[in-house]
PDB file of C-alpha atoms in Angstrom:
ATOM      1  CA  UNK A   7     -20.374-171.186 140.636  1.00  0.00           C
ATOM      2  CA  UNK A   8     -18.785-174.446 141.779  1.00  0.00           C
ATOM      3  CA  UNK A   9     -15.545-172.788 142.295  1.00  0.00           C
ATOM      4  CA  UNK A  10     -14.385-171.469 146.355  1.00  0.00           C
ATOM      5  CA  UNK A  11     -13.851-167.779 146.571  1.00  0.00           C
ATOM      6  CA  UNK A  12     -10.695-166.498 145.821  1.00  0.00           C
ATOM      7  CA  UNK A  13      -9.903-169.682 143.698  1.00  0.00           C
ATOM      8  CA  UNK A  14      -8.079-168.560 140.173  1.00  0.00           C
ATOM      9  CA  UNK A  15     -10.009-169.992 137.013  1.00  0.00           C
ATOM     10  CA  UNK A  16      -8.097-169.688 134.177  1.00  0.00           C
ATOM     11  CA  UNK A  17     -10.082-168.781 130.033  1.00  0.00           C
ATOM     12  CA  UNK A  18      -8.613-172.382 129.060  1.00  0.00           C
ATOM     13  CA  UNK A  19     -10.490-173.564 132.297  1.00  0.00           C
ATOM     14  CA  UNK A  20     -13.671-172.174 131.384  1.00  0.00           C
ATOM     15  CA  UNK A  21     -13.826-172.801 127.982  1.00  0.00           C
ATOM     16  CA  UNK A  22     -13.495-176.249 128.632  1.00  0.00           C
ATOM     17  CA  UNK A  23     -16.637-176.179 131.728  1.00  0.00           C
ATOM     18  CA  UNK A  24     -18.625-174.633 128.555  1.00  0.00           C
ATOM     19  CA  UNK A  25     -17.767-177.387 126.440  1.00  0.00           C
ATOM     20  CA  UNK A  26     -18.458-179.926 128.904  1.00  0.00           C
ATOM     21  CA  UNK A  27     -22.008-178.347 129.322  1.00  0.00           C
ATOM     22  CA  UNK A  28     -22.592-177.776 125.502  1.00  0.00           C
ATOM     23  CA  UNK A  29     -21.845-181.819 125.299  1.00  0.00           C
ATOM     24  CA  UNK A  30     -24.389-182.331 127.475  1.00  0.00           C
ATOM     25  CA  UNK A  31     -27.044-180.846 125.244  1.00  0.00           C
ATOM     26  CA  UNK A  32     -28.233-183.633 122.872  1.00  0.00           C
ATOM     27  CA  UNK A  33     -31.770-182.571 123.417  1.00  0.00           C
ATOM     28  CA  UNK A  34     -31.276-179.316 122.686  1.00  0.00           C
ATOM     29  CA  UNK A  35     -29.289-179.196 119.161  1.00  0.00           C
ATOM     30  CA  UNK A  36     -29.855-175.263 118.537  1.00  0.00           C
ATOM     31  CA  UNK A  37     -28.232-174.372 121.442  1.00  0.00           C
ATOM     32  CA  UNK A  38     -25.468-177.025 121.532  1.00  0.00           C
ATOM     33  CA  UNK A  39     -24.563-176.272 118.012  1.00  0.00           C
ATOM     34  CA  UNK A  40     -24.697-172.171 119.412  1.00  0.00           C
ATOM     35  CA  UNK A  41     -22.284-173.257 121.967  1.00  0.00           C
ATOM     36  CA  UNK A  42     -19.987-175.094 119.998  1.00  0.00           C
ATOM     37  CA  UNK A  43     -19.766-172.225 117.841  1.00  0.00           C
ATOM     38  CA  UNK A  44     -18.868-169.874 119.987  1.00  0.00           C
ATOM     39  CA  UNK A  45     -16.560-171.721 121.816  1.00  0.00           C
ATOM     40  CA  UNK A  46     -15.220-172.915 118.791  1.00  0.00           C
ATOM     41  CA  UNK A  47     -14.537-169.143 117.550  1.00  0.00           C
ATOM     42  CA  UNK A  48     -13.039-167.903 121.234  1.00  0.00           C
ATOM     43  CA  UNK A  49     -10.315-171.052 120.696  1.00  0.00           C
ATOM     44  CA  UNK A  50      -9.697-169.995 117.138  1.00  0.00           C
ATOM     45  CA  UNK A  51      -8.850-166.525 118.784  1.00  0.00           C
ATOM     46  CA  UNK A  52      -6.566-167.669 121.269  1.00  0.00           C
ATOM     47  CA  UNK A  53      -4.978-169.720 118.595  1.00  0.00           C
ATOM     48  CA  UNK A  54      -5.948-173.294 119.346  1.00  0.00           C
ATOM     49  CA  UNK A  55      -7.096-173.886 115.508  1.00  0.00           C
ATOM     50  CA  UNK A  56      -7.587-177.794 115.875  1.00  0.00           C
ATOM     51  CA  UNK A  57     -10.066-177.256 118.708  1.00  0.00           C
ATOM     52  CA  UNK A  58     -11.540-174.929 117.044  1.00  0.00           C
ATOM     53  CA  UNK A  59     -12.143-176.624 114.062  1.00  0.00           C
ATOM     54  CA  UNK A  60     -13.604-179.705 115.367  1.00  0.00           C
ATOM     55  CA  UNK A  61     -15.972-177.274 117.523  1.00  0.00           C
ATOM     56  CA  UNK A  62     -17.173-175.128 114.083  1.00  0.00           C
ATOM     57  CA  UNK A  63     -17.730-178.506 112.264  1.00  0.00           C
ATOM     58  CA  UNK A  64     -19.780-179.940 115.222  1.00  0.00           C
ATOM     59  CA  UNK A  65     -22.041-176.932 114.820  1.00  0.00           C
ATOM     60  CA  UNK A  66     -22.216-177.262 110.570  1.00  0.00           C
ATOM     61  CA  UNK A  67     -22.983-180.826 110.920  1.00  0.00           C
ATOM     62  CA  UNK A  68     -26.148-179.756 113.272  1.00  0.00           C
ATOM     63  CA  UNK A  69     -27.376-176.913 111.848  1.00  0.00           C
ATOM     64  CA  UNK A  70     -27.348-178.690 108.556  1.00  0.00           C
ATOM     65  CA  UNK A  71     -29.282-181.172 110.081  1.00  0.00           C
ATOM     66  CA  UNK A  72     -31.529-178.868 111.914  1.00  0.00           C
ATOM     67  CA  UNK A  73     -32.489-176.590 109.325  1.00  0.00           C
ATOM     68  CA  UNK A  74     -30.607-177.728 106.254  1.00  0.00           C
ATOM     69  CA  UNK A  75     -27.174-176.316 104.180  1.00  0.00           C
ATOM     70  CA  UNK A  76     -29.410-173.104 102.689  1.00  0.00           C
ATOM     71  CA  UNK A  77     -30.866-171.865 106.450  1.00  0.00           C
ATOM     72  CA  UNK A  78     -28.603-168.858 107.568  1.00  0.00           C
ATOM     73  CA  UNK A  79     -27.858-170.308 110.599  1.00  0.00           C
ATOM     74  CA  UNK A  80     -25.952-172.804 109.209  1.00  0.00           C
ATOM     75  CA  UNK A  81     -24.563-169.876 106.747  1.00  0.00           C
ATOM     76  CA  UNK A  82     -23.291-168.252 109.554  1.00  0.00           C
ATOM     77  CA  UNK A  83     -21.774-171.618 110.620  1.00  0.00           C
ATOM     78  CA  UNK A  84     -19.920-172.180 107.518  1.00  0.00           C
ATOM     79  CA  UNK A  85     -18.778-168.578 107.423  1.00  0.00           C
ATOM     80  CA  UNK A  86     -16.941-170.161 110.775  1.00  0.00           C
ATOM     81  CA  UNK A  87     -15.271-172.370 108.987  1.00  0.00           C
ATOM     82  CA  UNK A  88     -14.303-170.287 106.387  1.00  0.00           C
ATOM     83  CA  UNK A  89     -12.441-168.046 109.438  1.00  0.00           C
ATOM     84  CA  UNK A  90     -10.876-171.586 110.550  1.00  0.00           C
ATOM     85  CA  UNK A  91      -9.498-171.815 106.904  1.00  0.00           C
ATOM     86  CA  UNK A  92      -8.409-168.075 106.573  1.00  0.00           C
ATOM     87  CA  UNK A  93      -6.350-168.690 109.793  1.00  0.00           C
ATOM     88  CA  UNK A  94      -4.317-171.080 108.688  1.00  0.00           C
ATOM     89  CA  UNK A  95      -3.917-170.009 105.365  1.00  0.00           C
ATOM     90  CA  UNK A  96      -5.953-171.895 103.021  1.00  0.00           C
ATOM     91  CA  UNK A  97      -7.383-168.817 101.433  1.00  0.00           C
ATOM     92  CA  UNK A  98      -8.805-170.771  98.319  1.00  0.00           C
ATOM     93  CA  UNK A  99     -10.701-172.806 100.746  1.00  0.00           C
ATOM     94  CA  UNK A 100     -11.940-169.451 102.760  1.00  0.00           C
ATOM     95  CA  UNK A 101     -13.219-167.892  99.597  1.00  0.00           C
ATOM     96  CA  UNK A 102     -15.065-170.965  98.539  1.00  0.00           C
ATOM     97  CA  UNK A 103     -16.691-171.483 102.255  1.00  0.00           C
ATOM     98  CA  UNK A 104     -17.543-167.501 102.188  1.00  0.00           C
ATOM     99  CA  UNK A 105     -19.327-167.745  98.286  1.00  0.00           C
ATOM    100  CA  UNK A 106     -21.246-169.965  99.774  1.00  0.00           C
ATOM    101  CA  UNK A 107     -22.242-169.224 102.906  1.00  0.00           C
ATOM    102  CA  UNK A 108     -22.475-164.991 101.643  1.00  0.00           C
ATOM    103  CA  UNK A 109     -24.486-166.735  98.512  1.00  0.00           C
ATOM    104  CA  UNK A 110     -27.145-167.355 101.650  1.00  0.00           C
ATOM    105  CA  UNK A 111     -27.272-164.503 104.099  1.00  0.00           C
ATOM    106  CA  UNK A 112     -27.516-162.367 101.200  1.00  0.00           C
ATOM    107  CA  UNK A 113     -31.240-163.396 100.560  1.00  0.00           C
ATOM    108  CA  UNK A 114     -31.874-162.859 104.921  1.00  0.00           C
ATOM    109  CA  UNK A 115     -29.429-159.454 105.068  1.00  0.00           C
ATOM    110  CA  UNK A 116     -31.886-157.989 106.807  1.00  0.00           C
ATOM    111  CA  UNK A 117     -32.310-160.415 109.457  1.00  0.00           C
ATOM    112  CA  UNK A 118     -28.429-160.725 109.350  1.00  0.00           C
ATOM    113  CA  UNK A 119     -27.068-157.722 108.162  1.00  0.00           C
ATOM    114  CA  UNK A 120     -24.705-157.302 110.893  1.00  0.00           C
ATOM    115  CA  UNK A 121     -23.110-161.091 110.778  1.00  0.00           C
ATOM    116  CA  UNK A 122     -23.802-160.785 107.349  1.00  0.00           C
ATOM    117  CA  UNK A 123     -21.629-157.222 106.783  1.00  0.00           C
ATOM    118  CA  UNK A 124     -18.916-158.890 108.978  1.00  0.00           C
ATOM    119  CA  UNK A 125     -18.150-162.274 106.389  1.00  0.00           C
ATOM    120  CA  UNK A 126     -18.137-159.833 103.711  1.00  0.00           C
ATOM    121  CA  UNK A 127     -15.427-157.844 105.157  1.00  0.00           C
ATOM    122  CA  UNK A 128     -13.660-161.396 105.696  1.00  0.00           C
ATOM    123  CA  UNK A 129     -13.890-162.448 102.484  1.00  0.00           C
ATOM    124  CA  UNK A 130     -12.780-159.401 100.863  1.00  0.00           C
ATOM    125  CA  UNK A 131      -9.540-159.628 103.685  1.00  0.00           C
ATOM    126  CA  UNK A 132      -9.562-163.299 102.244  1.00  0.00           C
ATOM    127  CA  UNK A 133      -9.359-162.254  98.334  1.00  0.00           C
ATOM    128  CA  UNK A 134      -6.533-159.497  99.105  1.00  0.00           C
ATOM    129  CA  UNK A 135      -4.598-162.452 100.665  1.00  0.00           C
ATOM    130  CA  UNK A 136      -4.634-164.217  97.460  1.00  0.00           C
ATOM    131  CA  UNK A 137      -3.657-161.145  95.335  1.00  0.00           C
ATOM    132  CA  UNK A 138      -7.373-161.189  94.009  1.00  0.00           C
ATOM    133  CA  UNK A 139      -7.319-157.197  94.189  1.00  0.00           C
ATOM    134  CA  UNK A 140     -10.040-156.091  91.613  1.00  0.00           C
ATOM    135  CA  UNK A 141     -12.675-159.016  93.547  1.00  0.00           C
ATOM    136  CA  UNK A 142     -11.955-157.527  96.920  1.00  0.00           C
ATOM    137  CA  UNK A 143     -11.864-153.815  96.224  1.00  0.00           C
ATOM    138  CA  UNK A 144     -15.565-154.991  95.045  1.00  0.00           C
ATOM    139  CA  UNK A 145     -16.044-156.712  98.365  1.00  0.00           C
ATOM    140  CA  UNK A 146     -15.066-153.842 100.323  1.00  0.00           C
ATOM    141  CA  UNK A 147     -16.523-151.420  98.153  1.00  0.00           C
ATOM    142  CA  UNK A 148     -20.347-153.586  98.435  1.00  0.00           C
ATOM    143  CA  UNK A 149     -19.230-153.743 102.307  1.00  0.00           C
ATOM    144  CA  UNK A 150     -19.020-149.996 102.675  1.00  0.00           C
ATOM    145  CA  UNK A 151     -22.133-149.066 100.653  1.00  0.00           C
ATOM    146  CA  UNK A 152     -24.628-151.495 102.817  1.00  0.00           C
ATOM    147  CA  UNK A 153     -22.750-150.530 106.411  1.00  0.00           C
ATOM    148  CA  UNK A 154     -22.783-146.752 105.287  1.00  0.00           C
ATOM    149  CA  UNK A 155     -26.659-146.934 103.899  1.00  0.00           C
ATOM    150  CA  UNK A 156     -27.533-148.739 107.673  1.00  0.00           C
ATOM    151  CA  UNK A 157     -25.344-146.568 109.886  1.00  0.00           C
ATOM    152  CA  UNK A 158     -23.976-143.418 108.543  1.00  0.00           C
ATOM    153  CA  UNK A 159     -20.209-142.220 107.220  1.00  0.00           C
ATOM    154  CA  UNK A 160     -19.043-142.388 111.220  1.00  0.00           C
ATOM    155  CA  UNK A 161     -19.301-145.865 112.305  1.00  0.00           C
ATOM    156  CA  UNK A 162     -16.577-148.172 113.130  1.00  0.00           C
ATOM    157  CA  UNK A 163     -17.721-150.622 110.502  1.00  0.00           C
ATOM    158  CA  UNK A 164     -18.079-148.095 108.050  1.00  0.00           C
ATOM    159  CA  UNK A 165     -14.435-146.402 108.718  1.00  0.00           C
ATOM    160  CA  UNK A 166     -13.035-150.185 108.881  1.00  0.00           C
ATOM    161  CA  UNK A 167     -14.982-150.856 104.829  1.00  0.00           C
ATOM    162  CA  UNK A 168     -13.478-148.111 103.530  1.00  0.00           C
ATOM    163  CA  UNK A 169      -9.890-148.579 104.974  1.00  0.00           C
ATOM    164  CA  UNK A 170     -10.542-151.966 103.330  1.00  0.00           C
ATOM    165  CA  UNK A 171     -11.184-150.320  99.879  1.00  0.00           C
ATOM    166  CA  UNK A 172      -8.371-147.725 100.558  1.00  0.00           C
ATOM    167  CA  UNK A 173      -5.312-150.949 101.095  1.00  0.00           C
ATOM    168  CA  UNK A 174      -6.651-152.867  97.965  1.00  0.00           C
ATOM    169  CA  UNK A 175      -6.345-149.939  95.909  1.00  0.00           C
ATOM    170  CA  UNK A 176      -2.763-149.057  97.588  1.00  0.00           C
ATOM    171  CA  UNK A 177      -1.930-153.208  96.496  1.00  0.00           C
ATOM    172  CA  UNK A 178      -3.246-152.285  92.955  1.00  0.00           C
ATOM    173  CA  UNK A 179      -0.634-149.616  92.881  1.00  0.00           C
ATOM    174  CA  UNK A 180      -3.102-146.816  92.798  1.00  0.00           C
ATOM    175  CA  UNK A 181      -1.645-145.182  95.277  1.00  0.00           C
ATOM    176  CA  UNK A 182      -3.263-141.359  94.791  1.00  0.00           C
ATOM    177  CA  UNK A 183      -6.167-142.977  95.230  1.00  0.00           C
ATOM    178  CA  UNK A 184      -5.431-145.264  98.304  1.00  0.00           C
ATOM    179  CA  UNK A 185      -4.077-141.980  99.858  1.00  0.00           C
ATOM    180  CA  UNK A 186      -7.436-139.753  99.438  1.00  0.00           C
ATOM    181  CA  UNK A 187      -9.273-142.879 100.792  1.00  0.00           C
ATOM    182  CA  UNK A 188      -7.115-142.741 103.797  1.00  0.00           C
ATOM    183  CA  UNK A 189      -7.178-138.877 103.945  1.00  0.00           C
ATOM    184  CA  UNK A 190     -11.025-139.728 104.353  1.00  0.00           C
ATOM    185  CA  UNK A 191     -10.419-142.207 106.555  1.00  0.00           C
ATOM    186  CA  UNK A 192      -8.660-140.618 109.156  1.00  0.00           C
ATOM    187  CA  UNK A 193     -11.118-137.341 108.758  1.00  0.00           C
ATOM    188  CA  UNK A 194     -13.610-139.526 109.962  1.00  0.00           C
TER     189      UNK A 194
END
């Protein structure tokens, strides 16, 4: 809106107008620490992993003292960070950060189930990294069965869980099975 017609605004540009305005809302903490989480996942996607780190902490540290370190909110927050630590690697540090946060939108799945579906499927990508194959095919597995029970056998989400069960067991070396999960996979 304050911008001329025809004037080029570039993502980094507007990303950093959002963060300007989500600074600007100390009396409003939900919806700062909303902004910085979203702004702080859209930096971790275009790669800027320092930025988005510092954002995703910013909204932990309120939502913790909002609502406290059990609300989902701040679950959901933490399941951020866990993404940071995934991105760069530190996969121990992921899986602990996704126990936890998982440990909490488990008891509000309902409420959640969507957000709640998605950090499984991270923290089952998360265990595969680390070689922990039996854990994840669980994950994956436990990620299926809830997105299949809420949605059907055709959903993205589904088709996506069960890929996710099929490459765990193809990196346990079961690869008959991996290939009939994959068979089903593709007829879906």
């Amino acid at each position: 809106p304050d911008q001329s017609l025809g004037e080029t605004i570039t993502a980094q540009e507007l990303l950093e107008q959002g963060l300007k305005r989500a600074e600007k809302l100390v009396n409003q903490p939900e919806l700062q620490a909303q902004m910085f989480s979203v702004i702080g996942k859209v930096y971790l996607k275009i790669g800027n992993v320092s930025k988005s780190k510092s954002l995703i902490d910013k909204s932990v540290d309120i939502y913790t003292r909002l609502h406290g370190k059990d609300h989902p909110e701040t679950a959901l927050a933490i399941a951020s960070q866990a993404s940071v630590q995934s991105s760069i690697g530190n996969y121990s540090d992921a899986e602990i950060l996704y126990d936890y946060a998982l440990g909490i939108l488990e008891n509000h799945s309902g409420t959640y189930l969507n957000k709640y579906t998605d950090s499984i499927n991270e923290q089952g990508y998360v265990l595969r990294r680390q070689g922990k194959y039996e854990e994840a095919e669980e994950v994956f597995r436990k990620n299926y069965n809830l997105l299949r029970d809420q949605h059907g056998e055709h959903n993205a989400k589904v088709v996506n869980a069960l890929n996710g069960v099929g490459v765990t067991q193809f990196n346990r070396g079961y690869y008959e099975k991996a290939e009939n999960i994959f068979r089903e996979v593709l007829d879906k």
